[in-house]
PDB file of C-alpha atoms in Angstrom:
ATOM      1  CA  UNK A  27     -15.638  -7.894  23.207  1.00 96.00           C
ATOM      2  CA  UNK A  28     -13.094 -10.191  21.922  1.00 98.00           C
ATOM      3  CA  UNK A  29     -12.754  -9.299  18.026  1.00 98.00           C
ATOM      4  CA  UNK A  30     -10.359 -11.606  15.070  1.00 98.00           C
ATOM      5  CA  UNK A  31      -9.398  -9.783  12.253  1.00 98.00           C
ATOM      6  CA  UNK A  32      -8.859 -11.242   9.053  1.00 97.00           C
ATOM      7  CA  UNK A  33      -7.373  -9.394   7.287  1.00 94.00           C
ATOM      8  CA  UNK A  34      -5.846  -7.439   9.105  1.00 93.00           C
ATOM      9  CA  UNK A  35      -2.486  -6.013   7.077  1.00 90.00           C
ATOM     10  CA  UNK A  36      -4.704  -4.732   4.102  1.00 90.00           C
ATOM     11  CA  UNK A  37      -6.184  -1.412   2.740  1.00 92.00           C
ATOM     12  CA  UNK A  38      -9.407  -1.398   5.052  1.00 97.00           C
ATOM     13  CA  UNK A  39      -7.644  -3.956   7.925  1.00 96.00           C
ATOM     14  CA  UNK A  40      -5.208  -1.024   8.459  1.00 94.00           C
ATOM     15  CA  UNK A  41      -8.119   1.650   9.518  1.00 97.00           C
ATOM     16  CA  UNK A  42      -9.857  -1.130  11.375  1.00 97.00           C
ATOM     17  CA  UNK A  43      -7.412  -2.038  13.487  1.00 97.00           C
ATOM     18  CA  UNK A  44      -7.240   1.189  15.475  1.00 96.00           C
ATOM     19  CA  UNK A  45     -10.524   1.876  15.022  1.00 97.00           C
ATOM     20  CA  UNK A  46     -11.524  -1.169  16.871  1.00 98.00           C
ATOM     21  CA  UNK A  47      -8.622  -0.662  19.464  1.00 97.00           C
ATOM     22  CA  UNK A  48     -10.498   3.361  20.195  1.00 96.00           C
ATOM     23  CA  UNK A  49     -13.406   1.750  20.586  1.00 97.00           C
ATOM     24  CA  UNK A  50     -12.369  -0.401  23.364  1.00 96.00           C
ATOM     25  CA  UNK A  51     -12.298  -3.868  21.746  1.00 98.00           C
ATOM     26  CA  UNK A  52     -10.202  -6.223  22.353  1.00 97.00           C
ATOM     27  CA  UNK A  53      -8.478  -7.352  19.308  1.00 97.00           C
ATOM     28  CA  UNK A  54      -7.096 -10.603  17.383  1.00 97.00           C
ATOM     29  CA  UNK A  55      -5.386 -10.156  13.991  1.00 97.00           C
ATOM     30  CA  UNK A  56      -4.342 -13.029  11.531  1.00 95.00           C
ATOM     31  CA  UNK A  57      -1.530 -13.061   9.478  1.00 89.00           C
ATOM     32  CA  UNK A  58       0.520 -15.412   7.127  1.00 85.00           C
ATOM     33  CA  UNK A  59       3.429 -14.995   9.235  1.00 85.00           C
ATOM     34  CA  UNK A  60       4.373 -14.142  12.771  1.00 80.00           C
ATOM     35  CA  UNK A  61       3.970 -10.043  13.978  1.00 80.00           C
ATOM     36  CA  UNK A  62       4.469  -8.521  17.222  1.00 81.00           C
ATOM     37  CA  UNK A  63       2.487  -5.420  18.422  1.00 82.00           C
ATOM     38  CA  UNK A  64       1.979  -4.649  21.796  1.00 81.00           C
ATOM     39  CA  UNK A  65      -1.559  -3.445  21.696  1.00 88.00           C
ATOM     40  CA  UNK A  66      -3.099  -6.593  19.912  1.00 92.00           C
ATOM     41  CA  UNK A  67      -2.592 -10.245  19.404  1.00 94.00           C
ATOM     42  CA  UNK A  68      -1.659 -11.530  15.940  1.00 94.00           C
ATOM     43  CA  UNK A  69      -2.128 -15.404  15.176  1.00 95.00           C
ATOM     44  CA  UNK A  70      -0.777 -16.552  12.360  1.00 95.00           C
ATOM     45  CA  UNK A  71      -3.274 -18.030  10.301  1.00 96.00           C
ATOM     46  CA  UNK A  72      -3.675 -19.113   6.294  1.00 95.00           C
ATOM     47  CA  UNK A  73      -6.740 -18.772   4.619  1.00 95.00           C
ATOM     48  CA  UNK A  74      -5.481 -20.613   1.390  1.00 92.00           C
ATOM     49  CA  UNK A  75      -4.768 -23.731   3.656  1.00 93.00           C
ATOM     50  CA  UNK A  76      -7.104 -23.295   6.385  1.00 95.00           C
ATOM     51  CA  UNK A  77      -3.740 -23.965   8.670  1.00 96.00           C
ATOM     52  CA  UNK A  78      -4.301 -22.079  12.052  1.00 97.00           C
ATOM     53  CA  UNK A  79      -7.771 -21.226  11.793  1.00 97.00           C
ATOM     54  CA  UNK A  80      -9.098 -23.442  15.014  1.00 97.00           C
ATOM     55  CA  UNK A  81      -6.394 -21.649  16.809  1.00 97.00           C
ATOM     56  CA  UNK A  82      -7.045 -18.256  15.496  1.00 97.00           C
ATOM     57  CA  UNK A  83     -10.835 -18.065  16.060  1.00 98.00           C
ATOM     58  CA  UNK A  84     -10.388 -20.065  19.994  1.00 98.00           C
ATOM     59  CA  UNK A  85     -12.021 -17.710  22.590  1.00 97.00           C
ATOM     60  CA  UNK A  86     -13.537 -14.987  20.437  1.00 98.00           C
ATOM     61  CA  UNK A  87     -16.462 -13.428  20.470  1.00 98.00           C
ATOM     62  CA  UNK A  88     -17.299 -11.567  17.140  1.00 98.00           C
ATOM     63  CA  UNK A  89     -15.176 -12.270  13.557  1.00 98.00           C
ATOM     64  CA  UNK A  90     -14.426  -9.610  11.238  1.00 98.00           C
ATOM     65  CA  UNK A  91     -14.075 -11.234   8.174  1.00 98.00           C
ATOM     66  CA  UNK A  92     -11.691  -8.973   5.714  1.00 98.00           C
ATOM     67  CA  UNK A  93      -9.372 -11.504   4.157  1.00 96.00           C
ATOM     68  CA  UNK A  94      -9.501 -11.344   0.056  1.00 95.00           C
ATOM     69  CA  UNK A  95      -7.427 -12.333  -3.027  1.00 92.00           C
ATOM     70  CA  UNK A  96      -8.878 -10.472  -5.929  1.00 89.00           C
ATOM     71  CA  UNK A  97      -6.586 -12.071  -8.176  1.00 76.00           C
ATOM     72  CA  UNK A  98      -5.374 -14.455 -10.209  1.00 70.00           C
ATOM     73  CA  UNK A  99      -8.591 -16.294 -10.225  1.00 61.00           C
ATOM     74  CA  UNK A 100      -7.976 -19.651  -8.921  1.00 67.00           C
ATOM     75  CA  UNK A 101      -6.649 -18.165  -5.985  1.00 87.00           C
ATOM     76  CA  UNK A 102      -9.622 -16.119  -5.534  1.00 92.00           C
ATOM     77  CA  UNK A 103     -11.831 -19.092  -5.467  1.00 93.00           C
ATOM     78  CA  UNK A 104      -9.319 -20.850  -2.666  1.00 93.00           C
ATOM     79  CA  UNK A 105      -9.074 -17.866  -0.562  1.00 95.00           C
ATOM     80  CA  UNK A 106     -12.608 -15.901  -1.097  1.00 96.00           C
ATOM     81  CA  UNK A 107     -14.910 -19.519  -1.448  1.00 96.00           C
ATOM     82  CA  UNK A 108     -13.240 -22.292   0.287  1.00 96.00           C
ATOM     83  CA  UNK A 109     -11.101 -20.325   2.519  1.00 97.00           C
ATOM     84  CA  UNK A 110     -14.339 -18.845   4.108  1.00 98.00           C
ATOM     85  CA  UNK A 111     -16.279 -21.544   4.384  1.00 98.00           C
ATOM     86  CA  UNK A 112     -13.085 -22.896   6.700  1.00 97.00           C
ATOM     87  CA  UNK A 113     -13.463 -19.943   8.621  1.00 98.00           C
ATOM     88  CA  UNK A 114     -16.862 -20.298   9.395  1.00 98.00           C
ATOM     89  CA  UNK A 115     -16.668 -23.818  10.193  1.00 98.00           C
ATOM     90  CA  UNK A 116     -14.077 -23.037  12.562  1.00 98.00           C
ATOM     91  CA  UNK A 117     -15.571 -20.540  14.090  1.00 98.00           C
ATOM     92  CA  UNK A 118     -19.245 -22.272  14.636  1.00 98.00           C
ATOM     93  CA  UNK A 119     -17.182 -25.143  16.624  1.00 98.00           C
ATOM     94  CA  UNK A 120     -15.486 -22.207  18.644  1.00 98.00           C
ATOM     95  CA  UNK A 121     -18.573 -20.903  19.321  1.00 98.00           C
ATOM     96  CA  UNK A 122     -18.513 -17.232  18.061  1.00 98.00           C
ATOM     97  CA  UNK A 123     -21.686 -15.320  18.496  1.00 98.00           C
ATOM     98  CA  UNK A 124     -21.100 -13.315  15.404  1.00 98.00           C
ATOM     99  CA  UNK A 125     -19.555 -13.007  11.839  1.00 98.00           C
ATOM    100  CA  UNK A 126     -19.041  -9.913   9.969  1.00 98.00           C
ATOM    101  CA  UNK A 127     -18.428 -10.608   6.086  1.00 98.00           C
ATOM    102  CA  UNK A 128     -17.213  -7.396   4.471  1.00 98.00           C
ATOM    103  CA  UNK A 129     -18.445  -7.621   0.662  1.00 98.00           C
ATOM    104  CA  UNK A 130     -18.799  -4.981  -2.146  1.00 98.00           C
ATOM    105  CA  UNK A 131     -21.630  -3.160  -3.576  1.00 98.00           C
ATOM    106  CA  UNK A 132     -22.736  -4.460  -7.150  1.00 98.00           C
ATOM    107  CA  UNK A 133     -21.291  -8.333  -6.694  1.00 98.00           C
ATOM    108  CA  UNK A 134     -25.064  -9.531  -7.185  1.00 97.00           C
ATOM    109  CA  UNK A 135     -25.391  -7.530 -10.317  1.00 97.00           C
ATOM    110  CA  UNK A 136     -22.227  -6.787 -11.969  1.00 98.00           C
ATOM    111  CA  UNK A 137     -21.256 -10.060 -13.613  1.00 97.00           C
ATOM    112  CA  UNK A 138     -17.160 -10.464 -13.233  1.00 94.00           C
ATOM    113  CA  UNK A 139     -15.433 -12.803 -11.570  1.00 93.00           C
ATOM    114  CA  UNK A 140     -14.777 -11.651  -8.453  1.00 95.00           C
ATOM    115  CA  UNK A 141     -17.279 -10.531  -7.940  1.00 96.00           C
ATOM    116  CA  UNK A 142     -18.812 -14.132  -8.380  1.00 95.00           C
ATOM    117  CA  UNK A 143     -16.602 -15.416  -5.759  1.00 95.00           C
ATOM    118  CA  UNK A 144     -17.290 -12.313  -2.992  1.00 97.00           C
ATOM    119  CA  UNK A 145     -21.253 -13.613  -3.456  1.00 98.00           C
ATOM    120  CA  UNK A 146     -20.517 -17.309  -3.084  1.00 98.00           C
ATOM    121  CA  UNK A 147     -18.448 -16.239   0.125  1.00 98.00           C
ATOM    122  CA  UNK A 148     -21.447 -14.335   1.048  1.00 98.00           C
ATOM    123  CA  UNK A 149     -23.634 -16.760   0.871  1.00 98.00           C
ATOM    124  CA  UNK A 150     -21.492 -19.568   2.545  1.00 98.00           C
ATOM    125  CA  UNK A 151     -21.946 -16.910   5.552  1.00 98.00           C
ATOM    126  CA  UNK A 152     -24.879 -16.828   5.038  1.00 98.00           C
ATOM    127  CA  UNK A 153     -25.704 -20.617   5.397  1.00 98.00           C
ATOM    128  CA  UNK A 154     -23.303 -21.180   8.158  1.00 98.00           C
ATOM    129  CA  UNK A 155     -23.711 -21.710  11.558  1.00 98.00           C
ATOM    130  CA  UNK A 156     -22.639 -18.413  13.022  1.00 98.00           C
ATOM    131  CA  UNK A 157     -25.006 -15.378  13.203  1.00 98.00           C
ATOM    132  CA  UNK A 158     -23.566 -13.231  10.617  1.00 98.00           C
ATOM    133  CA  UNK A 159     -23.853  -9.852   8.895  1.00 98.00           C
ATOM    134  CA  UNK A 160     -22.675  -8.460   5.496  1.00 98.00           C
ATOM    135  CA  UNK A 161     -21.744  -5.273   4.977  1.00 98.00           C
ATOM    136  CA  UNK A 162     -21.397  -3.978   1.321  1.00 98.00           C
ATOM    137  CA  UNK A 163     -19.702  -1.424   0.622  1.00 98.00           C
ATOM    138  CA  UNK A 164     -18.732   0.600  -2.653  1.00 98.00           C
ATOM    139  CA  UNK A 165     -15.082   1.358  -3.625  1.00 97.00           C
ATOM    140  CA  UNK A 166     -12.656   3.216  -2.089  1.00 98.00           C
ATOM    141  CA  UNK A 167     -11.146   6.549  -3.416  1.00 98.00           C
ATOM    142  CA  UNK A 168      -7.645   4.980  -3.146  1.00 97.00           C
ATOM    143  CA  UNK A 169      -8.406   2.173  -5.982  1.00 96.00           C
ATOM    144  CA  UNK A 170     -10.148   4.739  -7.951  1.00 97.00           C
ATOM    145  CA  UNK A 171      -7.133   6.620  -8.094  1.00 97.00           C
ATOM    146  CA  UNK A 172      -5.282   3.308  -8.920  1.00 97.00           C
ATOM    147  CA  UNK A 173      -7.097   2.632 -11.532  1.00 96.00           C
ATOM    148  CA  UNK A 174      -7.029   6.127 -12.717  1.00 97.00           C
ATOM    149  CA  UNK A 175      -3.159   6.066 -12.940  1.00 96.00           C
ATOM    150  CA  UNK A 176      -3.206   2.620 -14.592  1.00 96.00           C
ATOM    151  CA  UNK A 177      -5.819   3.770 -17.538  1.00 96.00           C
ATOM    152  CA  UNK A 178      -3.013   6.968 -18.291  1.00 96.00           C
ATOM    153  CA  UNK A 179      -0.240   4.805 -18.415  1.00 94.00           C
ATOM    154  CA  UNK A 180       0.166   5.256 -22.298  1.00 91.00           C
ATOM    155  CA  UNK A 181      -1.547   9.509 -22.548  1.00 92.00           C
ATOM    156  CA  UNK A 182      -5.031  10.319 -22.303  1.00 96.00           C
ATOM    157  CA  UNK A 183      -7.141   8.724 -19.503  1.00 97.00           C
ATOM    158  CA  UNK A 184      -8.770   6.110 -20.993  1.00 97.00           C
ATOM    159  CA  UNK A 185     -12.355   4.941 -19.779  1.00 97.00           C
ATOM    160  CA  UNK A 186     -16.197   4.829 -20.070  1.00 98.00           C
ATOM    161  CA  UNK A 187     -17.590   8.466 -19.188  1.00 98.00           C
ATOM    162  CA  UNK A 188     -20.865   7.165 -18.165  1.00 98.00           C
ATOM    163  CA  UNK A 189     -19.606   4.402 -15.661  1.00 98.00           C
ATOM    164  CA  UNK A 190     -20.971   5.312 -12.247  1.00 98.00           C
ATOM    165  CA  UNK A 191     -18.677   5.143  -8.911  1.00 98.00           C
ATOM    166  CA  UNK A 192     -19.497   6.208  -5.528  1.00 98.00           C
ATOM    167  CA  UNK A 193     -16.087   6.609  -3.078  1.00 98.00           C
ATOM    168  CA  UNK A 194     -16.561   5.603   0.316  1.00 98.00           C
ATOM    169  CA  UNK A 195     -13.505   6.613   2.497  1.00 98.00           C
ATOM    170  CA  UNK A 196     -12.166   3.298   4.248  1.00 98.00           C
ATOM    171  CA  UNK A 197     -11.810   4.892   7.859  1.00 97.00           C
ATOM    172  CA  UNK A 198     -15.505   5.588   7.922  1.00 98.00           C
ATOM    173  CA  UNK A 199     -16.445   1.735   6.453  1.00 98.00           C
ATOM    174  CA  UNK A 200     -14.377   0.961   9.584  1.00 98.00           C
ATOM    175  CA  UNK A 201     -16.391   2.943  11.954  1.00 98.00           C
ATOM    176  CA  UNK A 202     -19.593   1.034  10.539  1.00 98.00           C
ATOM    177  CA  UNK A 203     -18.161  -2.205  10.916  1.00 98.00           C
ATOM    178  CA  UNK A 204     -17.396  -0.971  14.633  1.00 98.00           C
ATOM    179  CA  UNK A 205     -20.808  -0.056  14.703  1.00 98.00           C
ATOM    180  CA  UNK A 206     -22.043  -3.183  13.422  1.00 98.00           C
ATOM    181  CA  UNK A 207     -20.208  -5.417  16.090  1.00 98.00           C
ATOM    182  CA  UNK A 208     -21.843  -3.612  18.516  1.00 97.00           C
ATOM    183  CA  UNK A 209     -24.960  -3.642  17.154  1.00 98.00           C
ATOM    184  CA  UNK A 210     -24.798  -7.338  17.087  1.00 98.00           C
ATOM    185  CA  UNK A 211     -26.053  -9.926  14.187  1.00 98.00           C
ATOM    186  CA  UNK A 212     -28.336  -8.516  11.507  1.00 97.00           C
ATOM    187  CA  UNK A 213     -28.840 -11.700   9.533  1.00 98.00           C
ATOM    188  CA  UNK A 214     -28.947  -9.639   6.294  1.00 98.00           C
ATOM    189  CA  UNK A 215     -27.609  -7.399   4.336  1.00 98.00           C
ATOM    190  CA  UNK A 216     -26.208  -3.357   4.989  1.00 98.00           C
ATOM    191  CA  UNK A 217     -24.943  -1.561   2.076  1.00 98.00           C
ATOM    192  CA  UNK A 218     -22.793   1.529   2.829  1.00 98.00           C
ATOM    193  CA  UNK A 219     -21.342   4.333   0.454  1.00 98.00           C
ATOM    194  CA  UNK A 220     -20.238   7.725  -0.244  1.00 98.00           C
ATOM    195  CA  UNK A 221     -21.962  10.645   0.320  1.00 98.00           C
ATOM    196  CA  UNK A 222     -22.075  11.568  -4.097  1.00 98.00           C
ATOM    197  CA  UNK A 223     -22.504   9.552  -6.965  1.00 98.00           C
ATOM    198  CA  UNK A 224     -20.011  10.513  -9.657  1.00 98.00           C
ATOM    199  CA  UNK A 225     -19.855   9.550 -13.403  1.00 98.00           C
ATOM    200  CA  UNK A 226     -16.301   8.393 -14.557  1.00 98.00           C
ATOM    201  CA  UNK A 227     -15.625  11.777 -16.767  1.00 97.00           C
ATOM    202  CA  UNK A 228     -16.560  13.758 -13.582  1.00 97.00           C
ATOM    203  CA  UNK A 229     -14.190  11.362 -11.307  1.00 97.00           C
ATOM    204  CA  UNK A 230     -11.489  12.352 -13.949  1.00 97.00           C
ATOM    205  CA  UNK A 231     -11.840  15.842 -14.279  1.00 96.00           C
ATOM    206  CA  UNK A 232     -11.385  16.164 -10.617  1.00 96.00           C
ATOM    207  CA  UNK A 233      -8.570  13.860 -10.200  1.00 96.00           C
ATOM    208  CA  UNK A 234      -6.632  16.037 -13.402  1.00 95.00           C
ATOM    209  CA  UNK A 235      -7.621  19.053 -11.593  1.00 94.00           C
ATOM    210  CA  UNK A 236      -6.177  17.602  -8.546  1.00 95.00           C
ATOM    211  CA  UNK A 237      -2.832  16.672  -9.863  1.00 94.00           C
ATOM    212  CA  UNK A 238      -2.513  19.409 -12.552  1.00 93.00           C
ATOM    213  CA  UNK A 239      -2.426  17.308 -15.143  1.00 91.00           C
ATOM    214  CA  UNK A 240      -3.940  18.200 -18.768  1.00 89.00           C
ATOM    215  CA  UNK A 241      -4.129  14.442 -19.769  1.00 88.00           C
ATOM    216  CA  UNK A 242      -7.165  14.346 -21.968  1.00 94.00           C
ATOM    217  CA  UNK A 243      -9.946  11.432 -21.403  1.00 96.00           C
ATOM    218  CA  UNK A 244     -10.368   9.216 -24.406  1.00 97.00           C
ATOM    219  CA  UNK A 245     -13.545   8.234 -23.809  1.00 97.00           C
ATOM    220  CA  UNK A 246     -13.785   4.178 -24.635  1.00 97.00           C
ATOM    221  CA  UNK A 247     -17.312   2.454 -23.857  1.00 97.00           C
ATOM    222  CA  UNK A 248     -17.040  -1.278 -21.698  1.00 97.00           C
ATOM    223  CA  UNK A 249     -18.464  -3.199 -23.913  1.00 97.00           C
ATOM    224  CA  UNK A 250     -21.497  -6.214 -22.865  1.00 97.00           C
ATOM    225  CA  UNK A 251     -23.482  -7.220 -19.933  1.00 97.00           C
ATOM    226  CA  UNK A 252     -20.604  -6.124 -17.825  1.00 98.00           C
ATOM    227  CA  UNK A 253     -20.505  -2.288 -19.244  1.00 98.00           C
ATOM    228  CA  UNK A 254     -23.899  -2.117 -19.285  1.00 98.00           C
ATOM    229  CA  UNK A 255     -23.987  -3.050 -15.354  1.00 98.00           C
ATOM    230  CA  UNK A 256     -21.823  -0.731 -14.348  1.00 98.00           C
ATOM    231  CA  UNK A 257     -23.746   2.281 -16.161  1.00 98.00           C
ATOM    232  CA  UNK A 258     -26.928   1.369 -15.298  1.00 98.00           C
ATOM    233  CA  UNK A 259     -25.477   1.341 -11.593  1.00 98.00           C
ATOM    234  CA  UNK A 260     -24.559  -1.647 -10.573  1.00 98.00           C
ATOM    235  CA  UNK A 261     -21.539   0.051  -8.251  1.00 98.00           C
ATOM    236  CA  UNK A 262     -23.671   2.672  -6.246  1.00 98.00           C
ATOM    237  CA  UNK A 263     -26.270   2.019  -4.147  1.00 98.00           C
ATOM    238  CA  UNK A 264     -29.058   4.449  -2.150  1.00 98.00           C
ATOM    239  CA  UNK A 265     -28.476   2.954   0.771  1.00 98.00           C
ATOM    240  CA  UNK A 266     -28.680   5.361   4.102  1.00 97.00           C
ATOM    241  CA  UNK A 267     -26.732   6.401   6.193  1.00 96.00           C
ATOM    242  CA  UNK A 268     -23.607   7.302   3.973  1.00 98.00           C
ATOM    243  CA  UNK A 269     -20.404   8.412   4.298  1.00 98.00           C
ATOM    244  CA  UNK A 270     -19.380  12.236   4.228  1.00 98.00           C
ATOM    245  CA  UNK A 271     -16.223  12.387   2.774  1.00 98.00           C
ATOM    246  CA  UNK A 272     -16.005  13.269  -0.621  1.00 98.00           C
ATOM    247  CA  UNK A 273     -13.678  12.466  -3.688  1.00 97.00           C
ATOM    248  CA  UNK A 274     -12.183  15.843  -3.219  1.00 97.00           C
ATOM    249  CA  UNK A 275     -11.494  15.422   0.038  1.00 97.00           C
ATOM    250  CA  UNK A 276      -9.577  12.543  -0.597  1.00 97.00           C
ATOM    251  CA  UNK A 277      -7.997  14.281  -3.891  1.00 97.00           C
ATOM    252  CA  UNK A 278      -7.049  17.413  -1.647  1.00 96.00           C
ATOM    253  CA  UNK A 279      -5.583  14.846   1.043  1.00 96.00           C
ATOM    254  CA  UNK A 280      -3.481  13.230  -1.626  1.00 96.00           C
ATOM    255  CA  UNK A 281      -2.226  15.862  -4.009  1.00 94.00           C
ATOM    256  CA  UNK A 282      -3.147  18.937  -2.469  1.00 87.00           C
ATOM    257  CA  UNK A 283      -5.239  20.218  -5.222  1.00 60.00           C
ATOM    258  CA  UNK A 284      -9.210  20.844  -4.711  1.00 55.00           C
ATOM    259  CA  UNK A 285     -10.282  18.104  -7.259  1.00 50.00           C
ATOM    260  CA  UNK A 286     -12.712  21.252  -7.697  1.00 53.00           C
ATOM    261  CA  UNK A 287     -12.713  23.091 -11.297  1.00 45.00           C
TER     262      UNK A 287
END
């Protein structure tokens, strides 16, 4: 099977990539600008402009569709909406036989904006004329840990100690979305996550453990519909099958600590 990534150079693109190549696909990649790799084909291609879309999608089978722009939000809205609905266009004249849209848990119920945007994309795949499947998953430990470091830029960790996250580990999202283009179109919906729910004061006592760090967490509740989302769940979902590997896993891969008091 023929495969385009888009994508293809980011966080989850980077597991994908050889994950699709072990599996025996056969793999195109887009980029902004011209890359060489011996064991794929890149095609320069622009989401923002739709320039080199036609080309990218000619003679594929299946489209993984992995190409975002959280931010600024305009740009969002170009790349994530408009940018997609391009895509698909292009690829239901090229005749692909399926579209993967890779999505996030909670963008139907935690009200930010982009998380607005990912669910219009969704549902321009959705309405377009290429089978498709979405696959939602929740976040990975790596922005977690971001996020982490940004909120202890000044001292103490600051955050909600109720929020609820639920790390998935980006290698095995790659394996499902292997899965799922062998599987073949689901014309719905999959939502995939990590194998433990974890409040945010939990997340943070690991990740101190982790790094040996005695920053304390000044515990600051998200205020409105938005904080009230995210407690209530809006990130995590019961979806089966999960993932296996933990937050400490990933904290013991990192830093070298346990994440484990």
């Amino acid at each position: 099977m023929r495969v385009l990534v888009t994508g293809a150079a980011g966080r989850l693109g980077s597991m994908v990539l050889p994950r699709l190549l072990d599996d025996g696909f056969t793999v195109r990649a887009t980029n902004r600008r011209p890359r060489i790799d011996s064991r794929l084909e890149w095609a320069v291609a622009d989401l923002a402009t739709g320039a080199g879309l036609t080309e990218a999608v000619s003679g594929v089978d299946a489209v993984l569709h992995l190409a975002t722009m959280p931010n600024p939000a305009r740009r969002t809205y170009q790349v994530d909406v408009l940018g997609t609905r391009e895509l698909v266009v292009a690829a239901g004249r090229a005749g692909v036989r399926h579209l993967v849209y890779v999505s996030i848990v909670g963008v139907d119920r935690v009200p930010i904006p982009y998380y607005r945007h990912k669910l219009a994309a969704e549902q321009v795949v959705a309405a377009g004329p290429v089978p498709w499947s979405l696959l939602r998953a929740t976040q990975f430990p790596g922005f977690l840990d971001e996020l982490l470091q940004a909120a202890s830029r000044f001292g103490p960790t600051i955050g909600d100690p109720a929020v609820l996250a639920q790390p998935v580990d980006p290698g095995e999202v790659a394996a499902r979305l292997a899965a799922r283009l062998t599987a073949g179109p689901l014309g719905g919906i999959e939502e995939y996550g990590g194998p433990e729910v974890l409040r945010f004061d939990e997340a943070v006592h690991a990740w101190r453990a982790a790094r040996r760090s005695r920053r304390p967490l000044l515990p600051v509740r998200v205020p409105g519909r938005t904080g009230r989302a995210i407690r209530d769940g809006g990130l995590v979902t019961a979806a089966l099958p999960r993932g296996t590997r933990t937050w400490s896993d990933y904290l013991a891969d990192t830093y070298g600590g346990t994440g484990r008091r």
